Structure formats: structure tokens, C-alpha cells
Amino acid sequence: MLDRSRQHQIAGPGHGQALSSDLYYDSGQNYSPYGRDAEQDQGFNPLKLLFYAVHYRWLIAMMMAAGLVAGVVVTMMQTPKYQATTQLEVLVPSAKVFQDIEVVSESSDIRAFQTAREKLKSRALAQRVVFQLGLSEKPDFLFPTPDFSISNIFYRAFRISKAPSIEEKTPEQREAIAIKRVLSDLTVNLVTNTSLLSITFLDQKPKYASDVANQVAQSYIDQRLDQTSATSDLARQFIQEQVLQVKQKLQKSEEDLVAYARDAGITITGSDKSLIGSNIEALNVALQTATQERSDAGSVVDQIDKGRGASLGPVLESKGLQVLSDKLADLNSQYQQKLGILKPGFPEMQQLQAQIRELQRVYNNGVLAITDSLRLKYQEAQNKEADLRTKLVDMERQQVDFNDKNIKYTILKREVDSNRSQYDSLIAKLNEVGVSSELKTQSAAIVDFATQPTAPYSPRLSINLTIALALFMAISSSIIYVIELLNNTFTNPEQIEKELGLAMLGILPHVDDRELIASIADHKSGLSEAYRSLRTSLQFSGAEGAPRSLLVTSSEPAEGKSTTAFKLGQDFAALGARVLLVDGDLRKPNLHRLFGLDNTIGLSNLLTNTVRKEDLAGLFRSTKYPNVTVLTSGTIPPNPADLLSSPKMALIVTNLSKRYDLVIIDAPPIVGLSDAPILSRLAEGTLMVVSTKQVTRKSAKTALKRLRAAGANVVGAAMSKFAVNKFDYNYAYKYMNYQYYNYGTSTQKLEGKVDDGADQPTRPRSSTFRHLVRRIRSSISGFVDRAKSTP
């Protein structure tokens, strides 16, 4: 086995020192060949979209071109239409005509504008517009050019059209056609956060577009005015009928009230009160007054009885008594003054005493007269109060009788008042209707009239091109998706890793059959470098290095397994290893042709013991390549599978693995044969070669399943015939850049592509062009690296 201890002593050609794998290899891990984990590509990778776009660039380009052509053709097939817009303001709330019977004011919510919008799109309004503009008599409006037709191309190119005729249609049919046209091309929308309605009309004639839009707005205003006028007339007629009915009811109720009052003897004053009720009110007022007078007079009498009559107000207010009191006070003053000089018995003093006594007597009589009058007044107040109370009791008894009769009177009176109130209200409303019917309040107003358009609204080439491009791009995406679903082969290394779950050990570029031998022989060719990369991956495929015995096989024939075995043998031998190539294909051997040897004896003869002992050494043939020995297949046997599954074959492989550093077995294809699964059990490792765009995925999965079922140790896969110089693959997989494989001064061509490195190319190019190519490739490579590094 090529382990690390031996690799330190092996030096390849052209190397100045031995390889040191310790710098790159860790025995505890198994690295993928390109420094990335197999699970990294499980998620969405935007580069795949770029890859598909580049891979199917011609299909996408053709679909885009078809989309552009389709957009232009569709535009030419459409008839130009002109658009005109009128703005109408809806006035809400409108004026109130009635207050109690009907409220016609409209709330300013969205329902009012939605109602106006639907009315503008109604058939009745469209019929009114058709009549106002006379559209039913205009042929170019009734029979316009088809909106979408192939004939439009010729019409727009040569202006050739057939004049429409209206003689074949009846007036009713023409009117129906015109109404249908108005409704179909009319659009009414509410301008956001405003009370404006946008009325838009489309037509092939710019004049019709503006005229119809303006007339729709005007007809809506006229229609609302007519409806308002009609409503006022109906309301006036209704109120007049109600006035007559209420008037008759009022007269009848008044007659019934008067008749009942007469029969019941009920007398009503001007204030709608009965006479008894008025008398009771008057008696109550008089009784209150009399009671107050009696109470006041009683207080005065109490003062008199207590001997305080002289201090009463009436006494003090009497002027005569005041004069007597003054004279009496003056005489008493004189008497007291003279009493200090004269004795009481003196005549002058007696005379003064007599005067004083006479004035006192007169004064007392005056006071007595006043008090007696006050007592009399008190007595009169008492009598008056008693009399009023007697009358009030009598009136209250009469009031009770009146109330019994007044119940029905009140009912009749209430009916009269109700009829009179209703009659007055109806008369007032009739007067209001008479005035408002003469007024025409507009519920809408035209804010902006539509002007005649100068340029068509549709078709728009830019929009048609955008839609066509989007549609055809979607179709191209669908086609690419279907192609990818139907494409069951492998086109890139990631598919092998994902579908088969194998480590990608090497990617082998495709080489034309005519240049295959030259590419293999040239150590500086891209194919040779790819095989050396595969060799390096095999050296790190196991914990101890490359397997001692390696089986090279493929799912189907012609996938490059024999070439791979042939080239791997040379590359491992170049490191100083002793390599044995065994042609294990006992059905269609090919290894002897690659080495230019005959196939008279070989492995089959060794297995069937049909070779002499002295000829055994001749079975293992040296080649012109150092350290490379070949064991050809030998005579083709009738039972290859039996020979390969014999114990002798296992013994041979074991012994050869001990004698040689590496034994490479070129096995037959897996599908349809049991040879490869049998040999895979004998080898320490199996390399599966998968060709690009040749073997189906199902076939490869089946082959891998058979190998693993046989117990094979599949170390990885190598992708052959990969077109690295194709534009899509070259930039989708930068590590497979064809120019990277060609190094040094080699001018070797691969699939006719010339190296554009620093060396002299086959076809000279200008330095400016080479610099431009390098700049473009460097930019694209940097973009890919940044995209891959983005998580």
C-alpha cells in the first residue's frame, strides 16, 4: 500500500525533492478533493441559477428575441385607443327639503360616493348619453375597428379599412349597440380621500372619448335635477291631500267639543278654564286676604285688652290726640314748675289741676273711640272670613261635579288641539314645498372637463414588450426546468456528489478522440494534469494512503475506465511505485491495445491453468513506462464470471498486492454484468468512472448499489469527458479552467482552444485583446469567489 512512509521516499519526475504529505494530510479525516464538504451544497446556491442561465443562454436569447417580436406584433395588432377623463364632485350633504316627514340630506360616508358611482355606470344614464350625443346614428362609433386583429396590421400600415354600414340595423338595435359600447368603455373611480369621481372613457376616436366623458357627467347632473323636481311635485301633491283630510277632522272635533260643552253646561273662559274653577281661584285669594286681615285685627285687639291701647299705631297717628297729648304735657309741666312756689290748694294751682283733668278725660275718650273702632274692624274680619269659607266649600262641591263632566270634555279638547297642530304643520310644509320646487339644487358639479386627447392611451409598446419578455422568460424557465427534469445524465460534478453520495476525486476534461493519445503522452496537457490530480486524491482517499489494489470500473461501456487505469498506472509509477495493471475485462479487453501488446495469454490462462510454469513469468510484461507492468486479459473464456469468482482469482490478487506497490484492475462495466461486483470484493478500493452527459443517473445509482451490495469499498468517483473549455462550465467551475491546466511553454491545443497565457500562442493576438480577456476573466472569477464565500 502507498502509505505516507513510502511516499516520503518517492520523487516524481521534474521535482527537485520528495513530496511531504504531512503538510496536507490528516489521518483522522477524509477530505473532499476541492476543500469543501459534501453537505455544503445542500441548500440553495444562487450560482446554480447563473450556471443554468449561461448554459441555456442561446435558448434564453431566442426566447427573448421571440418575446420582443411578439410584443411588437401584438402592438401592431391592437387598435389605438384614446382616453379622456372628466372629474365630477359629489356634493354631500344636499339641502333639506323636509324636516319631519322626509330627510333627504346625504351623509358624507363612502356609501354616497359608491351610489353615485353605480348611477354613473347605469344603463339609464348611458341611454341618456346616447340620446344627447346622437351616438346611435354614427357608424364609426357603432362599428369600430376590432381591438385586436391581424387585419389591424394592414390597416395601420396602409390605412385600408371598410366603411361600416348602419342600414342593416334597426333604430332599437343601434341604440342597444351604442349603450353597450358606452358601458363597456366607461370607467368611474373614486379619487382617494376626496369627494371627486374620475369619469374615464376609451375610444378609437379622440373626439368621442372627450365628448362621452363630459356628457356622462352632465347627464348625471341633469338626471339628479329631474329626480329632485319630480320628488318635490309628488311631495306637494301628497301634502295637499293630507291638508284636506286634517281640515275635515279638525272641524268635526271642534263641533263635537262645543256640542258636549253646551249639553253638559260647561262654561269655558278665555283662558280655557271653567267658570267654577275661576271662582274657586278667586275665593281662595279672597279667603287668604281675609284671614290675614282677621289675624292682624286680632293682634291689635289683644294689645287693647292688655291695656296698651294708647301705644297702638292708630292712636299714635291720630293728630287730635297728639294735640291733646301735647297740651296735657305742657299743663303738667307748668303745674310742676309752680308747685315749687305755690301750694296745691292755691287757686291758681287748682285751676291748673282742673284743666289737666279735663284734657285727660278728653284724651281717654279719644283713645277709647279708636280702640272701639279697631274692635269693630276685627269683628268684621271674622265675619268676612267665615262667609268666604262657606262660599269656598260650596264652590268646591260644584267643582267635583264639574270634574266628572270635564273628563270627556278634556278628551275632546285634546283631539281638537292635535288636529289643529297637524293642520298648521301641513300648511307650513306646503308653503315650503311651493318655494323649494322652484329651486334646483345641484347634487354634483363638474370640476374639470375632459379635453380631446392628442396621443393614444393604448397600445403601449413598452408595456407590451415588458409583458411579452416576462411571459417568454417564464416560458423559457419552464422549458429549462422540463429539460432538467428530463435530463437524467450527469452534467457537473455536484450532481455526482449529490445523487451518488461519492467524493469527487477527479474531473477529467473531454478530449477529442483524434487528440487523446497525444494528450495522454504530453505530461503538460490538461488531461495529464487532471489525472495527476486524480492520483493525488487517491493518495489521500484512505487513512493509510492509496489502496494497494484499486479496481477501476464504470456503469456502462466507453466511459473512459480503461484510459483512466492506463494513465493512473503511469502517474503512480512516476512517483517510483511498482505498478501492475491487470486487465480484468475478460469479455472485451482493451488494456493491451493501449500498451501496444498482444493478448495471446494473460489472466484467463492463469485462472484456467492453461499456461506452463516456465511461461508464468511471461504473463507479466514490462512496458516502455518505467515501473509499469501489465497483465493482459488473455484468451477470452466462455465463462468469465465463474473464473473471476473462483478462489484462485482472490489468491492471485492477494499475492500480486504483496509483490507490487499498487495493483490496478481494469474491470468491465457494472450494468448487465456480474464481473465488476465480483472483482470489487477482491480489491481494497474501487474507483467509479462516470462520464459526462452519457450515463444516466439511474444506471449510475444501480451500478453503485450493486457494488455496495457486493461489499465493495468505493473510495470515490472520477468524472470523465467534462467539457472544461465550454463557456458555461468554465465559469461555473473556476477550478476547472482550461487555461489553468496548460502551463509552461506548451502550445498544445485541447479541443481546438488555444492557450492565451504568456507563451507564444498558435494564433497571435494583440496585447490589448489579451489584457481585456484577462481583465474580464479576473472580474468574473472574483464575483464567483465572493458569491461562494457568502453564507
Short mmCIF file of N, CA and C in Angstrom, two decimals, residues 560-614:
data_model
loop_
_atom_site.label_atom_id
_atom_site.label_comp_id
_atom_site.label_asym_id
_atom_site.label_seq_id
_atom_site.Cartn_x
_atom_site.Cartn_y
_atom_site.Cartn_z
N GLY A 560 -14.41 5.62 -20.31
CA GLY A 560 -13.03 6.03 -20.09
C GLY A 560 -12.36 5.34 -18.94
N LYS A 561 -12.88 4.18 -18.50
CA LYS A 561 -12.26 3.48 -17.37
C LYS A 561 -10.91 2.89 -17.75
N SER A 562 -10.80 2.31 -18.96
CA SER A 562 -9.52 1.71 -19.37
C SER A 562 -8.44 2.78 -19.50
N THR A 563 -8.80 3.93 -20.10
CA THR A 563 -7.85 5.03 -20.21
C THR A 563 -7.44 5.53 -18.83
N THR A 564 -8.41 5.57 -17.91
CA THR A 564 -8.11 6.02 -16.55
C THR A 564 -7.14 5.06 -15.86
N ALA A 565 -7.41 3.75 -15.99
CA ALA A 565 -6.49 2.77 -15.39
C ALA A 565 -5.10 2.87 -16.02
N PHE A 566 -5.06 3.03 -17.33
CA PHE A 566 -3.80 3.16 -18.04
C PHE A 566 -3.00 4.36 -17.56
N LYS A 567 -3.66 5.52 -17.46
CA LYS A 567 -2.97 6.75 -17.09
C LYS A 567 -2.59 6.76 -15.61
N LEU A 568 -3.46 6.20 -14.74
CA LEU A 568 -3.16 6.15 -13.31
C LEU A 568 -1.92 5.29 -13.05
N GLY A 569 -1.82 4.20 -13.81
CA GLY A 569 -0.64 3.36 -13.66
C GLY A 569 0.63 4.13 -13.97
N GLN A 570 0.61 4.91 -15.03
CA GLN A 570 1.79 5.70 -15.38
C GLN A 570 2.10 6.76 -14.30
N ASP A 571 1.04 7.42 -13.79
CA ASP A 571 1.27 8.50 -12.84
C ASP A 571 1.79 7.98 -11.51
N PHE A 572 1.24 6.84 -11.03
CA PHE A 572 1.76 6.28 -9.78
C PHE A 572 3.19 5.76 -9.98
N ALA A 573 3.46 5.20 -11.17
CA ALA A 573 4.82 4.72 -11.44
C ALA A 573 5.81 5.88 -11.50
N ALA A 574 5.33 7.05 -11.92
CA ALA A 574 6.20 8.21 -11.98
C ALA A 574 6.67 8.63 -10.60
N LEU A 575 5.94 8.22 -9.55
CA LEU A 575 6.35 8.53 -8.19
C LEU A 575 7.35 7.51 -7.64
N GLY A 576 7.67 6.47 -8.44
CA GLY A 576 8.62 5.44 -8.01
C GLY A 576 7.96 4.17 -7.53
N ALA A 577 6.64 4.10 -7.58
CA ALA A 577 5.93 2.91 -7.13
C ALA A 577 5.95 1.85 -8.23
N ARG A 578 5.99 0.61 -7.78
CA ARG A 578 5.90 -0.52 -8.73
C ARG A 578 4.41 -0.81 -8.94
N VAL A 579 3.99 -0.60 -10.19
CA VAL A 579 2.56 -0.68 -10.52
C VAL A 579 2.33 -1.85 -11.45
N LEU A 580 1.25 -2.60 -11.15
CA LEU A 580 0.81 -3.69 -12.01
C LEU A 580 -0.58 -3.36 -12.51
N LEU A 581 -0.74 -3.35 -13.83
CA LEU A 581 -2.05 -3.14 -14.44
C LEU A 581 -2.59 -4.48 -14.87
N VAL A 582 -3.77 -4.83 -14.38
CA VAL A 582 -4.42 -6.11 -14.68
C VAL A 582 -5.66 -5.82 -15.48
N ASP A 583 -5.75 -6.42 -16.65
CA ASP A 583 -6.94 -6.27 -17.48
C ASP A 583 -7.95 -7.31 -17.02
N GLY A 584 -8.92 -6.87 -16.19
CA GLY A 584 -9.92 -7.78 -15.67
C GLY A 584 -11.13 -7.91 -16.54
N ASP A 585 -11.15 -7.27 -17.69
CA ASP A 585 -12.27 -7.37 -18.62
C ASP A 585 -12.01 -8.56 -19.53
N LEU A 586 -12.59 -9.73 -19.18
CA LEU A 586 -12.39 -10.95 -19.95
C LEU A 586 -13.38 -11.08 -21.09
N ARG A 587 -14.13 -10.02 -21.33
CA ARG A 587 -15.12 -10.07 -22.41
C ARG A 587 -14.68 -9.18 -23.58
N LYS A 588 -14.38 -7.93 -23.29
CA LYS A 588 -13.91 -7.01 -24.33
C LYS A 588 -12.68 -6.29 -23.81
N PRO A 589 -11.54 -6.94 -23.75
CA PRO A 589 -10.32 -6.32 -23.19
C PRO A 589 -9.83 -5.20 -24.09
N ASN A 590 -9.22 -4.21 -23.42
CA ASN A 590 -8.75 -3.04 -24.16
C ASN A 590 -7.38 -2.57 -23.67
N LEU A 591 -6.93 -3.05 -22.54
CA LEU A 591 -5.71 -2.54 -21.95
C LEU A 591 -4.48 -2.87 -22.81
N HIS A 592 -4.49 -4.07 -23.46
CA HIS A 592 -3.33 -4.44 -24.28
C HIS A 592 -3.18 -3.52 -25.48
N ARG A 593 -4.28 -2.98 -25.98
CA ARG A 593 -4.19 -2.07 -27.13
C ARG A 593 -3.54 -0.76 -26.71
N LEU A 594 -3.84 -0.29 -25.51
CA LEU A 594 -3.26 0.97 -25.06
C LEU A 594 -1.75 0.87 -24.91
N PHE A 595 -1.26 -0.35 -24.53
CA PHE A 595 0.18 -0.54 -24.39
C PHE A 595 0.83 -1.08 -25.67
N GLY A 596 0.01 -1.38 -26.67
CA GLY A 596 0.55 -1.91 -27.92
C GLY A 596 1.08 -3.33 -27.79
N LEU A 597 0.41 -4.17 -26.99
CA LEU A 597 0.83 -5.55 -26.75
C LEU A 597 -0.18 -6.51 -27.33
N ASP A 598 0.29 -7.80 -27.55
CA ASP A 598 -0.64 -8.82 -27.99
C ASP A 598 -1.36 -9.38 -26.77
N ASN A 599 -2.44 -10.11 -27.04
CA ASN A 599 -3.28 -10.65 -25.97
C ASN A 599 -3.45 -12.15 -26.11
N THR A 600 -2.36 -12.82 -26.40
CA THR A 600 -2.46 -14.28 -26.59
C THR A 600 -2.66 -15.01 -25.28
N ILE A 601 -1.89 -14.64 -24.28
CA ILE A 601 -2.06 -15.24 -22.97
C ILE A 601 -2.15 -14.13 -21.94
N GLY A 602 -2.78 -14.49 -20.82
CA GLY A 602 -2.95 -13.48 -19.80
C GLY A 602 -3.69 -14.03 -18.60
N LEU A 603 -4.56 -13.20 -18.02
CA LEU A 603 -5.25 -13.54 -16.77
C LEU A 603 -6.13 -14.77 -16.94
N SER A 604 -6.83 -14.88 -18.03
CA SER A 604 -7.71 -16.04 -18.22
C SER A 604 -6.92 -17.34 -18.27
N ASN A 605 -5.76 -17.30 -18.88
CA ASN A 605 -4.93 -18.50 -18.93
C ASN A 605 -4.40 -18.85 -17.54
N LEU A 606 -4.09 -17.83 -16.77
CA LEU A 606 -3.62 -18.09 -15.41
C LEU A 606 -4.71 -18.69 -14.54
N LEU A 607 -5.94 -18.28 -14.76
CA LEU A 607 -7.06 -18.79 -13.95
C LEU A 607 -7.46 -20.21 -14.38
N THR A 608 -7.27 -20.52 -15.64
CA THR A 608 -7.69 -21.85 -16.14
C THR A 608 -6.53 -22.84 -16.18
N ASN A 609 -5.35 -22.41 -15.68
CA ASN A 609 -4.18 -23.30 -15.65
C ASN A 609 -3.82 -23.82 -17.05
N THR A 610 -3.97 -22.97 -18.04
CA THR A 610 -3.63 -23.37 -19.41
C THR A 610 -2.30 -22.79 -19.84
N VAL A 611 -1.46 -22.43 -18.90
CA VAL A 611 -0.14 -21.89 -19.20
C VAL A 611 0.90 -22.71 -18.42
N ARG A 612 1.99 -22.92 -19.06
CA ARG A 612 3.05 -23.71 -18.43
C ARG A 612 3.76 -22.89 -17.36
N LYS A 613 4.38 -23.59 -16.44
CA LYS A 613 5.06 -22.91 -15.34
C LYS A 613 6.19 -22.04 -15.85
N GLU A 614 6.91 -22.57 -16.88
CA GLU A 614 8.01 -21.77 -17.39
C GLU A 614 7.53 -20.51 -18.12
#
